[in-house]
């Protein structure tokens, strides 16, 4: 049946292109492969930001994918088959990405899709994965709603979600600065900024009730001027300033806060600032709390396989002239999950090529290595990923701040259990969990 | 061009859409979106006839799309949701129209832009209800009581879009040839003359504005049913700009122009994105520049010119 479809598609697509008058733009495509037949190459559709503000994450993600796909192919491919990435841009928005997802599956015939950076794109693509029955790895998006509100058989997340990422930063703050009395928040005014503050505030009210919220500031997404916010926070003098901003917004906030000595008055907690360190350089002073949406740090204090992390960092650095940031690690995790998943499915079939359903089933409960440790995909599709939070330190060896007093939170301790909603689970936390935190490890 | 030739072209176009959608499954989605946007542009065409450009019709697109998204929780029936969303867009269009038809040209365009951005901010700020930039997902939808899912859903929504497009297209074609249509063109050439003839230009423009809001609303409802996930980006000014872009690309000479433009726009975008994932914007921009320089009447103008020559 599939083969019939294939011939029909190949003929008519050419005809269709001619009719539209864009015959010259003919796309390279693979005929829909019969289920279970060994493919010539493994095609992977990768949705990432190639334009717009989030390309600060999307482009490093793409670079990492290119690098790792090259490495896999140099080593002979996965199960002896070469891999090929096909990138699509998330920049134009959800309806474009949904259309591209369909194109990837129905025209390019990709075997897997990596989607996406934007939470909205992930929310739209996960149901599509089930509908079109194509294994899909959610490689970078943050929202915890995906697997808490729904169950999918073809969508899996190869990283953590917003809850552990924000909770870890709060626990770290409670450990290193237990007696703070007031907090101000400066977040971008969009879903992530609101969601992350919601998580932080819910957990804070449970673990340390009575902290005064001095100000909740939500400057426009993409703002370049934070003088109002900085002035306000300078006047209110909170002990702690939280900002889950990223990209150009965070860079501008850090530079302007630094110019006006706000860093001397308050401790900043910035769960995404690892991705900005190389850009802001030493404008960010020592002694502030920085996270990386996972245990992503090229100087991880206790990697499972130090050689692997070193190799990853060095090859990225030699090829792109920068240290890898968290989206690079997220992409590495998705690639590693893909490799482990396909190998598992092929082994389960005794060397034969799995059907889409068999490949999807292989991801459930899969444990795969990451550059720093390993990640396990739970039965609900959510990945269990450790979290690393540290404090900035200026070292002569690097032109930007590095992390010290790093705490690596085991994934289970900070992730919402299966079947529970983050908003409810965060209210059941007990203050004792701060005392049980792992030892902080210093920069060496 | 004669009415008969246009009708034949429209039917041929519809047949081509169905043929393409059958032959190339992934184009079904793209073509449905193109038809939905074309419908919104058809409304913009009415305003263009009066010499007015709205940079804010994404407001009605997004309003209807969100109405459908929230509506699925109450009534899952697509045949009720689409008219309801169109009607809501029309009502809001009437209220806003009462203000904006007092203005012309840049003031008309900018006021529309401002109002659509207000709605965009509302969608972003009422985070607890709208989930902000993450958007909301449509619940299960039925068509005549039957659940819409998978390939049937794609065909049904495409069919619905074709019916709406042909219906509204015919309506607009008839309306433009009527005295009201001539009065609309009169606003562009010399508005005072209408006053002297005892025709209220404001009323003429208001009718066009409400009709355009209804059409944008139907387009938005179709987009929601197709993507099944709505985000505030639908109300952002770039979406309004996209609609005006399509109107220029297609040409304002005929009711077929908007659909020609929308199909060309969406297909150029997907093929450009497939070929050069990181420079598709440049391709789109160059295409528009070429159209402006070499075919000021839009794609429709090219066809009409060739027919005249022949």
XYZ file of C-alpha atoms in Angstrom:
754
model
C 0.000 0.000 0.000
C 2.742 2.364 1.031
C 4.643 1.537 -2.116
C 1.666 2.479 -4.241
C 1.504 5.778 -2.399
C 5.150 6.272 -3.098
C 4.881 5.938 -6.841
C 1.795 8.109 -6.888
C 3.548 10.794 -4.926
C 6.678 10.798 -7.019
C 4.761 11.173 -10.257
C 2.251 13.707 -9.152
C 4.629 15.850 -7.247
C 6.608 16.472 -10.376
C 3.393 17.219 -12.209
C 2.262 19.456 -9.385
C 5.488 21.416 -9.377
C 5.237 21.949 -13.098
C 1.686 23.191 -12.757
C 2.601 25.698 -10.138
C 5.455 26.859 -12.256
C 8.148 26.303 -9.690
C 9.535 23.198 -11.298
C 13.010 24.628 -10.885
C 12.595 24.485 -7.145
C 12.028 20.740 -7.088
C 12.744 19.436 -3.648
C 15.016 16.562 -3.006
C 12.831 13.993 -1.360
C 12.751 10.352 -0.508
C 9.860 8.189 -1.568
C 7.734 7.120 1.356
C 9.582 4.079 2.601
C 7.759 0.837 3.095
C 7.370 0.218 6.816
C 10.091 -2.025 8.109
C 12.365 -1.798 5.066
C 15.893 -0.617 5.770
C 16.280 2.997 4.583
C 19.155 4.322 2.489
C 19.686 7.096 4.991
C 18.032 8.254 8.191
C 16.421 11.656 7.649
C 15.812 13.868 10.632
C 13.676 17.004 10.473
C 14.939 19.628 12.926
C 12.804 22.632 13.852
C 14.936 25.426 15.265
C 15.049 29.219 15.187
C 17.122 30.381 12.215
C 15.622 33.893 12.332
C 14.274 36.180 15.040
C 15.512 36.831 18.599
C 15.504 33.144 19.602
C 18.115 32.393 16.941
C 20.659 32.987 19.758
C 19.583 29.455 20.734
C 18.506 28.139 17.359
C 21.754 28.751 15.503
C 24.019 27.097 18.123
C 21.499 24.235 18.145
C 21.793 23.885 14.384
C 25.580 24.084 14.502
C 25.695 21.341 17.130
C 23.378 19.145 15.064
C 25.575 19.587 11.986
C 28.687 18.779 13.993
C 27.221 15.680 15.656
C 25.603 14.349 12.477
C 28.996 14.663 10.771
C 30.608 12.788 13.663
C 28.024 10.005 13.484
C 28.467 9.665 9.728
C 32.257 9.654 10.058
C 31.867 6.737 12.465
C 29.698 4.821 9.990
C 26.226 6.075 10.873
C 23.624 4.581 13.195
C 23.133 0.832 12.751
C 25.236 1.225 9.620
C 22.970 3.875 8.072
C 24.054 7.457 7.471
C 22.008 10.280 9.005
C 20.976 13.550 7.376
C 19.452 16.608 9.087
C 16.809 18.789 7.379
C 16.421 22.116 9.154
C 13.252 24.187 9.255
C 12.891 27.698 10.652
C 10.596 28.326 13.617
C 10.852 32.073 13.118
C 7.584 32.664 11.206
C 5.367 31.159 13.899
C 3.204 28.183 14.713
C 1.203 27.866 11.486
C 4.419 27.825 9.457
C 6.001 25.199 11.714
C 2.880 23.015 11.609
C 2.944 23.214 7.806
C 6.652 22.426 7.750
C 6.129 19.485 10.095
C 3.618 18.039 7.631
C 5.996 18.658 4.754
C 8.836 16.929 6.607
C 6.704 13.869 7.261
C 4.621 13.650 4.107
C 7.069 14.939 1.516
C 10.586 14.522 2.838
C 9.609 11.302 4.583
C 11.754 11.979 7.647
C 12.162 9.143 10.134
C 12.272 11.417 13.155
C 11.523 15.026 13.942
C 13.300 17.178 16.520
C 10.802 19.876 17.561
C 11.223 22.626 18.798
C 12.584 25.586 20.765
C 9.314 27.474 21.147
C 6.858 25.995 23.635
C 3.968 26.961 21.375
C 5.550 24.962 18.544
C 6.017 21.941 20.827
C 2.416 22.190 22.038
C 1.257 22.183 18.410
C 3.680 19.483 17.175
C 3.219 16.863 19.920
C -0.413 16.070 18.915
C 0.689 16.138 15.285
C 3.306 13.492 16.079
C 0.544 11.159 17.234
C -1.681 12.071 14.315
C 0.967 11.461 11.647
C 2.573 8.675 13.698
C 6.126 9.927 13.393
C 8.519 9.661 16.369
C 9.200 13.202 17.590
C 11.779 14.372 20.112
C 11.013 17.664 21.865
C 14.563 18.903 22.076
C 14.525 22.307 23.763
C 11.110 23.775 24.637
C 10.385 24.533 28.274
C 6.702 24.298 29.040
C 5.689 21.622 31.527
C 2.131 21.594 30.147
C 2.890 19.122 27.341
C 3.104 15.909 29.331
C 1.135 17.110 32.368
C -1.998 17.922 30.362
C -1.777 15.154 27.752
C -0.282 11.766 26.935
C 1.362 11.023 23.592
C 2.714 7.790 22.114
C 5.017 9.395 19.521
C 6.342 12.515 21.313
C 9.183 12.364 23.825
C 11.222 14.992 25.563
C 14.970 14.507 25.777
C 15.474 17.169 28.440
C 13.854 18.556 31.584
C 11.102 21.169 31.678
C 10.476 24.535 33.306
C 9.609 23.131 36.746
C 12.962 21.492 37.604
C 14.855 24.299 35.856
C 13.286 26.985 38.027
C 12.920 24.943 41.213
C 16.638 24.097 41.200
C 17.515 27.794 41.040
C 15.219 28.522 44.001
C 16.619 25.648 46.093
C 20.135 26.884 45.376
C 19.171 30.384 46.470
C 17.643 29.022 49.694
C 20.868 27.115 50.350
C 23.389 29.884 49.748
C 21.343 32.860 50.950
C 18.780 31.436 53.388
C 17.920 34.686 55.163
C 16.750 36.894 52.300
C 13.594 38.861 53.078
C 12.457 40.384 49.828
C 12.604 39.660 46.111
C 11.904 41.520 42.893
C 11.340 39.895 39.509
C 12.225 41.313 36.073
C 10.950 38.877 33.424
C 10.123 39.159 29.757
C 6.432 39.783 29.191
C 5.398 36.575 27.463
C 4.448 33.030 28.344
C 7.867 31.896 29.596
C 8.409 34.994 31.749
C 4.989 34.564 33.372
C 5.147 30.774 33.675
C 8.592 30.711 35.239
C 7.654 33.367 37.814
C 4.544 31.360 38.647
C 6.647 28.265 39.334
C 9.196 30.227 41.341
C 6.587 32.019 43.429
C 4.546 28.878 44.151
C 7.634 27.011 45.318
C 8.909 30.014 47.298
C 5.589 30.339 49.143
C 5.833 26.670 50.115
C 9.502 26.498 51.059
C 9.934 29.933 52.637
C 6.610 31.650 53.266
C 6.613 35.322 54.160
C 9.167 36.604 51.657
C 8.099 40.042 50.475
C 7.658 40.448 46.735
C 8.963 43.980 46.271
C 8.125 44.306 42.599
C 6.890 42.226 39.687
C 8.240 43.856 36.544
C 7.459 42.486 33.101
C 9.204 44.640 30.514
C 8.191 44.119 26.904
C 9.657 41.087 25.152
C 12.596 42.326 23.110
C 13.033 45.488 25.205
C 16.423 47.171 24.959
C 16.064 49.773 27.702
C 15.685 48.693 31.315
C 16.314 52.046 33.007
C 12.816 52.125 34.548
C 13.168 48.646 35.972
C 16.686 49.260 37.280
C 15.621 52.544 38.917
C 12.623 50.918 40.527
C 14.652 48.015 41.912
C 17.411 50.369 43.124
C 14.773 52.318 45.064
C 12.988 49.278 46.489
C 16.229 47.589 47.594
C 15.140 43.937 47.487
C 17.650 41.340 48.702
C 17.215 39.211 45.594
C 16.396 39.957 41.955
C 15.062 37.108 39.820
C 15.206 37.227 36.039
C 14.445 34.285 33.775
C 15.035 36.476 30.698
C 17.352 35.350 27.904
C 19.029 36.524 24.732
C 19.364 40.213 23.939
C 16.924 41.139 26.724
C 19.087 39.519 29.387
C 22.325 40.888 27.912
C 20.898 44.421 28.025
C 19.525 43.954 31.553
C 22.890 42.668 32.811
C 24.874 45.503 31.187
C 22.520 48.214 32.409
C 22.290 46.772 35.924
C 26.058 46.526 35.979
C 26.508 50.170 34.883
C 24.200 51.327 37.651
C 25.729 49.117 40.363
C 22.543 47.139 40.932
C 24.615 43.961 41.241
C 26.250 45.416 44.368
C 22.903 45.926 46.084
C 21.116 42.671 45.346
C 21.862 39.051 44.531
C 20.666 38.171 41.048
C 19.164 34.765 40.257
C 19.280 34.125 36.497
C 18.310 30.562 35.567
C 19.162 31.063 31.868
C 22.227 33.281 32.112
C 24.706 30.533 31.181
C 23.714 31.232 27.571
C 24.623 34.924 27.938
C 27.939 34.644 29.818
C 30.175 34.691 26.730
C 28.397 37.741 25.328
C 28.219 39.940 28.442
C 31.686 38.940 29.615
C 32.851 40.404 32.882
C 30.101 43.029 32.931
C 28.430 40.385 35.064
C 30.159 40.531 38.457
C 31.035 37.594 40.679
C 28.647 36.275 43.298
C 25.421 35.936 41.340
C 23.393 32.816 40.744
C 23.327 31.373 37.233
C 21.587 28.354 35.770
C 21.652 26.574 32.412
C 18.319 24.761 31.948
C 19.882 21.458 32.915
C 23.346 20.234 33.929
C 24.898 22.034 31.008
C 28.271 23.579 31.650
C 31.408 22.994 29.685
C 33.315 22.987 33.010
C 30.890 20.575 34.710
C 32.556 19.629 38.035
C 31.633 15.940 37.987
C 30.783 14.714 34.481
C 29.975 11.026 34.103
C 32.518 10.768 31.295
C 35.042 13.640 31.472
C 36.558 12.613 28.122
C 33.190 12.859 26.378
C 32.505 16.361 27.723
C 36.006 17.498 26.818
C 35.718 16.112 23.312
C 32.316 17.758 22.829
C 33.532 21.135 24.086
C 36.739 21.028 22.058
C 35.141 20.013 18.777
C 32.440 22.663 19.136
C 35.026 25.267 20.044
C 37.388 24.428 17.234
C 34.572 24.479 14.678
C 32.515 27.462 15.807
C 34.966 29.443 17.936
C 32.746 29.575 21.020
C 32.099 27.441 24.083
C 28.924 25.351 23.813
C 25.884 26.778 25.582
C 22.789 24.963 26.807
C 20.959 24.583 23.460
C 24.094 22.825 22.184
C 23.825 20.371 25.047
C 20.077 19.964 24.450
C 20.749 19.180 20.814
C 23.485 16.745 21.816
C 20.959 15.008 24.067
C 18.395 14.733 21.273
C 21.042 13.301 18.927
C 22.222 10.887 21.605
C 18.611 9.826 22.309
C 18.048 9.282 18.601
C 21.133 7.094 18.344
C 20.298 5.082 21.467
C 16.620 4.759 20.476
C 17.308 3.538 16.950
C 19.958 1.110 18.158
C 17.551 -0.226 20.796
C 14.751 -0.660 18.251
C 17.055 -2.295 15.701
C 18.430 -4.664 18.336
C 14.903 -5.547 19.469
C 14.140 -6.507 15.882
C 17.251 -8.608 15.587
C 18.987 -6.226 13.192
C 15.924 -5.379 11.086
C 14.665 -1.857 10.607
C 11.787 -0.959 12.973
C 8.422 0.480 11.959
C 7.561 3.978 13.148
C 5.526 2.518 16.014
C 8.367 0.240 17.085
C 10.846 3.101 16.916
C 8.556 5.305 19.018
C 8.113 2.536 21.583
C 11.894 2.298 21.938
C 12.064 5.804 23.398
C 9.824 4.966 26.332
C 12.037 4.300 29.338
C 15.181 4.863 27.234
C 18.310 5.920 29.077
C 20.941 7.622 26.960
C 24.226 9.410 27.684
C 24.419 13.214 27.593
C 27.718 15.124 27.340
C 27.697 15.537 31.137
C 25.676 12.632 32.569
C 22.731 10.609 31.316
C 19.041 11.243 30.768
C 16.158 8.817 31.164
C 12.823 9.238 29.373
C 10.014 8.474 31.804
C 6.881 6.485 30.973
C 4.959 9.739 30.382
C 7.521 10.864 27.789
C 9.226 13.445 30.009
C 13.017 13.347 30.236
C 14.726 13.207 33.620
C 17.695 15.525 33.448
C 19.938 16.731 36.260
C 20.121 20.449 36.987
C 23.263 22.470 37.610
C 23.225 25.848 39.338
C 26.285 27.840 40.320
C 27.593 31.218 41.397
C 29.585 33.452 39.067
C 33.320 33.844 39.598
C 35.903 35.854 37.660
C 38.887 33.797 36.616
C 41.943 34.898 34.640
C 41.625 31.847 32.456
C 38.403 32.905 30.752
C 37.281 36.293 29.346
C 33.844 35.779 30.882
C 32.553 34.700 34.312
C 32.715 31.012 35.176
C 30.683 29.105 37.748
C 31.792 28.063 41.192
C 30.019 26.466 44.186
C 28.125 24.377 41.671
C 25.313 22.137 42.892
C 24.183 19.301 40.635
C 20.597 18.433 41.537
C 19.627 14.815 40.782
C 16.744 14.879 38.313
C 14.266 12.893 40.431
C 14.581 15.275 43.383
C 13.399 18.336 41.439
C 11.068 16.888 38.761
C 7.304 16.661 39.165
C 6.388 12.959 39.571
C 4.473 11.189 36.787
C 0.772 11.967 36.779
C 1.023 15.099 38.924
C 0.707 18.721 37.901
C 3.580 21.049 38.747
C 1.320 23.677 40.304
C -0.013 21.096 42.820
C 3.241 19.252 43.402
C 5.178 22.448 44.189
C 2.736 23.101 47.048
C 3.624 19.766 48.662
C 7.371 20.453 48.933
C 8.867 20.586 52.411
C 11.604 22.931 53.608
C 13.715 19.924 54.673
C 14.629 19.321 51.066
C 16.988 22.300 51.204
C 19.020 20.614 53.952
C 19.320 17.451 51.867
C 20.875 19.173 48.848
C 24.095 17.751 47.411
C 27.455 19.264 48.266
C 28.489 22.377 46.306
C 31.575 21.868 44.130
C 34.072 24.664 43.560
C 35.618 25.848 40.270
C 38.992 24.248 39.658
C -12.852 40.445 -17.954
C -16.288 38.981 -18.496
C -18.215 37.441 -15.665
C -18.284 34.110 -17.437
C -14.522 33.992 -17.919
C -13.971 34.823 -14.274
C -16.416 32.158 -13.117
C -14.693 29.588 -15.304
C -11.283 30.644 -13.996
C -12.543 30.419 -10.404
C -13.922 26.922 -10.948
C -10.742 25.854 -12.713
C -8.755 27.229 -9.788
C -10.891 25.305 -7.315
C -10.424 22.125 -9.335
C -6.673 22.745 -9.426
C -6.625 23.164 -5.625
C -8.491 19.888 -5.138
C -6.243 18.138 -7.644
C -3.079 19.403 -5.969
C -4.393 18.530 -2.526
C -5.115 15.010 -3.728
C -1.819 14.529 -5.485
C 0.462 16.094 -2.901
C -0.891 15.331 0.596
C 1.299 17.824 2.445
C 0.075 20.677 0.257
C -3.455 20.185 1.590
C -2.535 22.060 4.748
C -0.668 24.793 2.906
C -3.521 25.318 0.434
C -6.151 25.476 3.187
C -4.134 28.158 4.940
C -3.726 29.969 1.613
C -7.495 29.929 0.996
C -8.166 31.159 4.543
C -5.728 34.028 4.146
C -7.096 34.734 0.684
C -10.534 35.114 2.226
C -9.210 37.728 4.647
C -7.444 39.480 1.761
C -10.705 39.509 -0.200
C -12.051 41.736 2.571
C -8.988 43.942 2.320
C -9.615 44.177 -1.432
C -12.976 45.845 -0.692
C -11.194 48.500 1.347
C -8.525 48.864 -1.336
C -11.291 49.654 -3.816
C -12.087 52.636 -1.623
C -8.399 53.539 -1.573
C -8.007 52.573 2.075
C -5.349 50.208 3.416
C -5.910 48.529 6.772
C -2.765 47.489 8.623
C -4.855 45.832 11.334
C -7.093 43.183 9.872
C -5.172 40.507 11.755
C -7.357 41.655 14.656
C -10.401 39.965 13.108
C -8.384 36.970 12.013
C -7.122 36.381 15.543
C -10.412 37.269 17.211
C -12.251 34.610 15.216
C -9.449 32.077 15.645
C -9.541 32.499 19.436
C -13.348 32.434 19.365
C -13.162 29.039 17.660
C -10.473 27.827 20.063
C -12.529 28.781 23.112
C -15.771 27.780 21.390
C -14.729 24.144 20.921
C -15.099 23.699 24.692
C -18.774 24.761 24.470
C -19.974 23.670 21.012
C -17.619 21.417 19.075
C -19.604 21.711 15.816
C -17.527 23.311 13.047
C -20.628 24.339 11.112
C -21.738 26.464 14.078
C -18.277 27.663 15.111
C -17.313 29.165 11.767
C -20.452 31.320 11.290
C -20.388 32.302 14.967
C -16.761 33.385 14.696
C -17.505 35.297 11.475
C -20.470 36.976 13.127
C -18.443 37.942 16.182
C -15.756 39.433 13.941
C -18.503 41.306 12.068
C -19.988 42.732 15.272
C -16.618 43.880 16.558
C -15.936 45.219 13.065
C -19.168 47.223 13.253
C -18.242 48.813 16.581
C -14.680 49.603 15.506
C -15.862 50.533 12.031
C -18.073 53.286 13.428
C -14.897 55.027 14.574
C -12.369 54.212 11.911
C -14.486 55.017 8.821
C -14.265 58.654 9.866
C -10.589 58.539 8.941
C -8.823 58.109 5.631
C -5.544 56.843 4.305
C -2.631 56.756 6.755
C -4.884 57.578 9.717
C -7.260 54.777 8.776
C -4.387 52.344 8.409
C -2.650 53.341 11.631
C -5.832 53.276 13.742
C -6.521 49.755 12.579
C -2.938 48.820 13.331
C -3.193 50.280 16.839
C -6.400 48.426 17.626
C -5.025 45.106 16.433
C -1.943 45.606 18.598
C -4.219 46.338 21.574
C -5.845 42.973 20.990
C -2.422 41.366 20.672
C -1.474 42.783 24.066
C -4.752 41.591 25.576
C -3.968 38.066 24.384
C -0.486 38.301 25.876
C -1.460 39.963 29.150
C -4.547 37.955 30.112
C -2.169 35.164 30.599
C -4.316 33.059 32.936
C -7.017 32.763 30.258
C -5.102 32.806 26.983
C -1.799 31.156 28.054
C -0.022 34.093 26.400
C 2.504 33.340 23.690
C 2.195 29.574 24.212
C -1.295 29.809 22.791
C -4.173 27.421 23.226
C -5.060 24.231 21.513
C -8.476 23.570 20.038
C -10.565 20.867 21.646
C -12.059 18.071 19.569
C -14.175 19.393 16.679
C -17.133 17.737 14.971
C -18.642 18.270 11.515
C -22.368 17.500 11.262
C -21.950 15.629 14.528
C -19.113 13.433 13.243
C -15.719 13.812 14.918
C -13.118 15.549 12.758
C -9.715 13.863 12.825
C -6.865 12.851 10.586
C -7.158 12.963 6.834
C -10.963 13.432 6.864
C -10.500 16.593 8.894
C -8.011 17.969 6.364
C -10.385 17.323 3.463
C -13.397 18.658 5.345
C -11.731 21.925 6.290
C -10.348 22.316 2.779
C -13.848 21.735 1.384
C -15.337 24.193 3.829
C -12.700 26.734 2.817
C -13.461 26.232 -0.877
C -17.201 26.677 -0.304
C -16.637 29.860 1.700
C -14.137 31.194 -0.817
C -16.404 30.588 -3.808
C -19.438 31.955 -1.938
C -17.787 35.126 -0.694
C -15.961 35.549 -3.994
C -19.229 35.484 -5.957
C -20.850 37.818 -3.422
C -18.029 40.339 -3.628
C -17.986 40.114 -7.431
C -21.707 40.940 -7.549
C -21.426 43.630 -4.885
C -18.547 45.387 -6.638
C -20.582 45.620 -9.844
C -23.569 47.091 -7.961
C -24.165 50.827 -7.336
C -22.686 50.314 -3.878
C -19.518 48.941 -5.462
C -19.310 51.979 -7.732
C -19.812 54.255 -4.723
C -16.937 52.434 -2.988
C -14.665 53.200 -5.936
C -16.014 56.760 -5.753
C -14.455 57.182 -2.296
C -11.076 56.617 -3.894
C -11.517 58.990 -6.841
C -13.391 61.896 -5.258
C -15.348 61.503 -2.070
C -17.108 64.905 -2.212
C -18.958 63.853 -5.318
C -20.689 61.092 -3.353
C -21.879 63.647 -0.810
C -23.271 65.794 -3.599
C -25.140 62.783 -4.960
C -26.695 62.191 -1.556
C -24.690 59.036 -0.859
C -23.007 58.806 2.546
C -19.391 57.764 1.981
C -19.114 56.778 5.623
C -21.978 54.352 5.336
C -20.588 52.906 2.125
C -17.198 52.422 3.748
C -18.742 51.053 6.950
C -20.540 48.316 5.008
C -17.272 47.431 3.291
C -15.455 47.454 6.636
C -17.939 45.148 8.354
C -17.935 42.810 5.351
C -14.148 42.728 5.405
C -14.217 41.935 9.135
C -16.615 39.042 8.539
C -14.406 37.665 5.786
C -11.261 38.016 7.909
C -13.192 36.299 10.711
C -14.127 33.351 8.501
C -10.497 33.167 7.389
C -9.345 33.160 11.018
C -11.815 30.429 11.920
C -10.492 28.297 9.054
C -6.899 28.889 10.154
C -7.807 27.781 13.684
C -9.508 24.631 12.381
C -6.476 23.863 10.210
C -3.581 24.499 12.612
C -5.617 23.504 15.694
C -3.362 25.706 17.783
C -3.800 29.467 18.036
C -1.238 31.950 19.326
C -1.234 35.752 19.705
C 1.094 35.930 16.683
C -2.103 35.837 14.613
C -2.942 39.333 15.887
C 0.564 40.731 15.522
C 1.128 43.511 12.998
C 3.282 41.288 10.822
C 0.204 39.153 10.125
C -1.701 42.268 9.029
C 1.285 43.217 6.917
C 1.256 39.755 5.395
C -2.374 40.268 4.330
C -1.546 43.582 2.653
C 1.519 41.936 1.076
C -0.732 39.228 -0.385
C -3.180 41.854 -1.658
C -0.371 43.630 -3.528
C 1.089 40.359 -4.787
C -2.249 39.141 -6.100
C -3.474 42.438 -7.452
C -6.663 44.313 -6.656
C -8.163 44.063 -10.151
C -10.347 41.022 -9.557
C -11.798 38.908 -6.765
C -9.476 36.153 -7.984
C -6.424 38.264 -7.171
C -6.392 37.640 -3.402
C -6.487 33.870 -3.817
C -3.878 33.921 -6.539
C -1.724 36.062 -4.258
C -2.306 33.897 -1.196
C -1.483 30.693 -3.038
C 1.636 32.253 -4.571
C 2.687 33.649 -1.196
C 2.246 30.416 0.765
C 3.825 28.243 -1.922
C 6.766 30.606 -2.362
C 7.227 30.585 1.388
C 7.191 26.822 1.836
C 9.403 26.170 -1.179
C 11.796 28.940 -0.191
C 11.889 27.625 3.375
C 12.565 24.133 2.077
C 15.379 25.264 -0.211
C 17.090 27.882 1.923
C 15.872 27.448 5.489
C 17.795 30.463 6.749
C 17.167 32.957 3.945
C 13.578 32.371 2.882
C 12.633 35.922 3.926
C 15.030 37.279 1.309
C 13.429 35.119 -1.388
C 9.979 36.362 -0.430
C 11.156 39.961 -0.428
C 12.768 39.645 -3.849
C 9.574 38.103 -5.246
C 7.534 41.049 -3.970
C 10.047 43.549 -5.339
C 9.866 41.865 -8.741
C 6.072 42.006 -8.664
C 6.096 45.691 -7.770
C 8.643 46.552 -10.452
C 7.530 44.291 -13.299
C 3.843 43.715 -12.558
C 2.365 46.695 -10.738
C -1.113 45.175 -11.166
C -0.066 42.086 -9.246
C -0.225 38.518 -10.496
C -3.813 39.075 -11.600
C -2.656 42.035 -13.660
C -0.254 39.741 -15.540
C -3.041 37.333 -16.429
C -5.468 40.072 -17.387
C -2.851 41.755 -19.590
C -2.060 38.532 -21.384
C -5.745 37.888 -22.022
C -6.232 41.387 -23.363
C -3.256 40.974 -25.652
C -4.645 37.695 -26.924
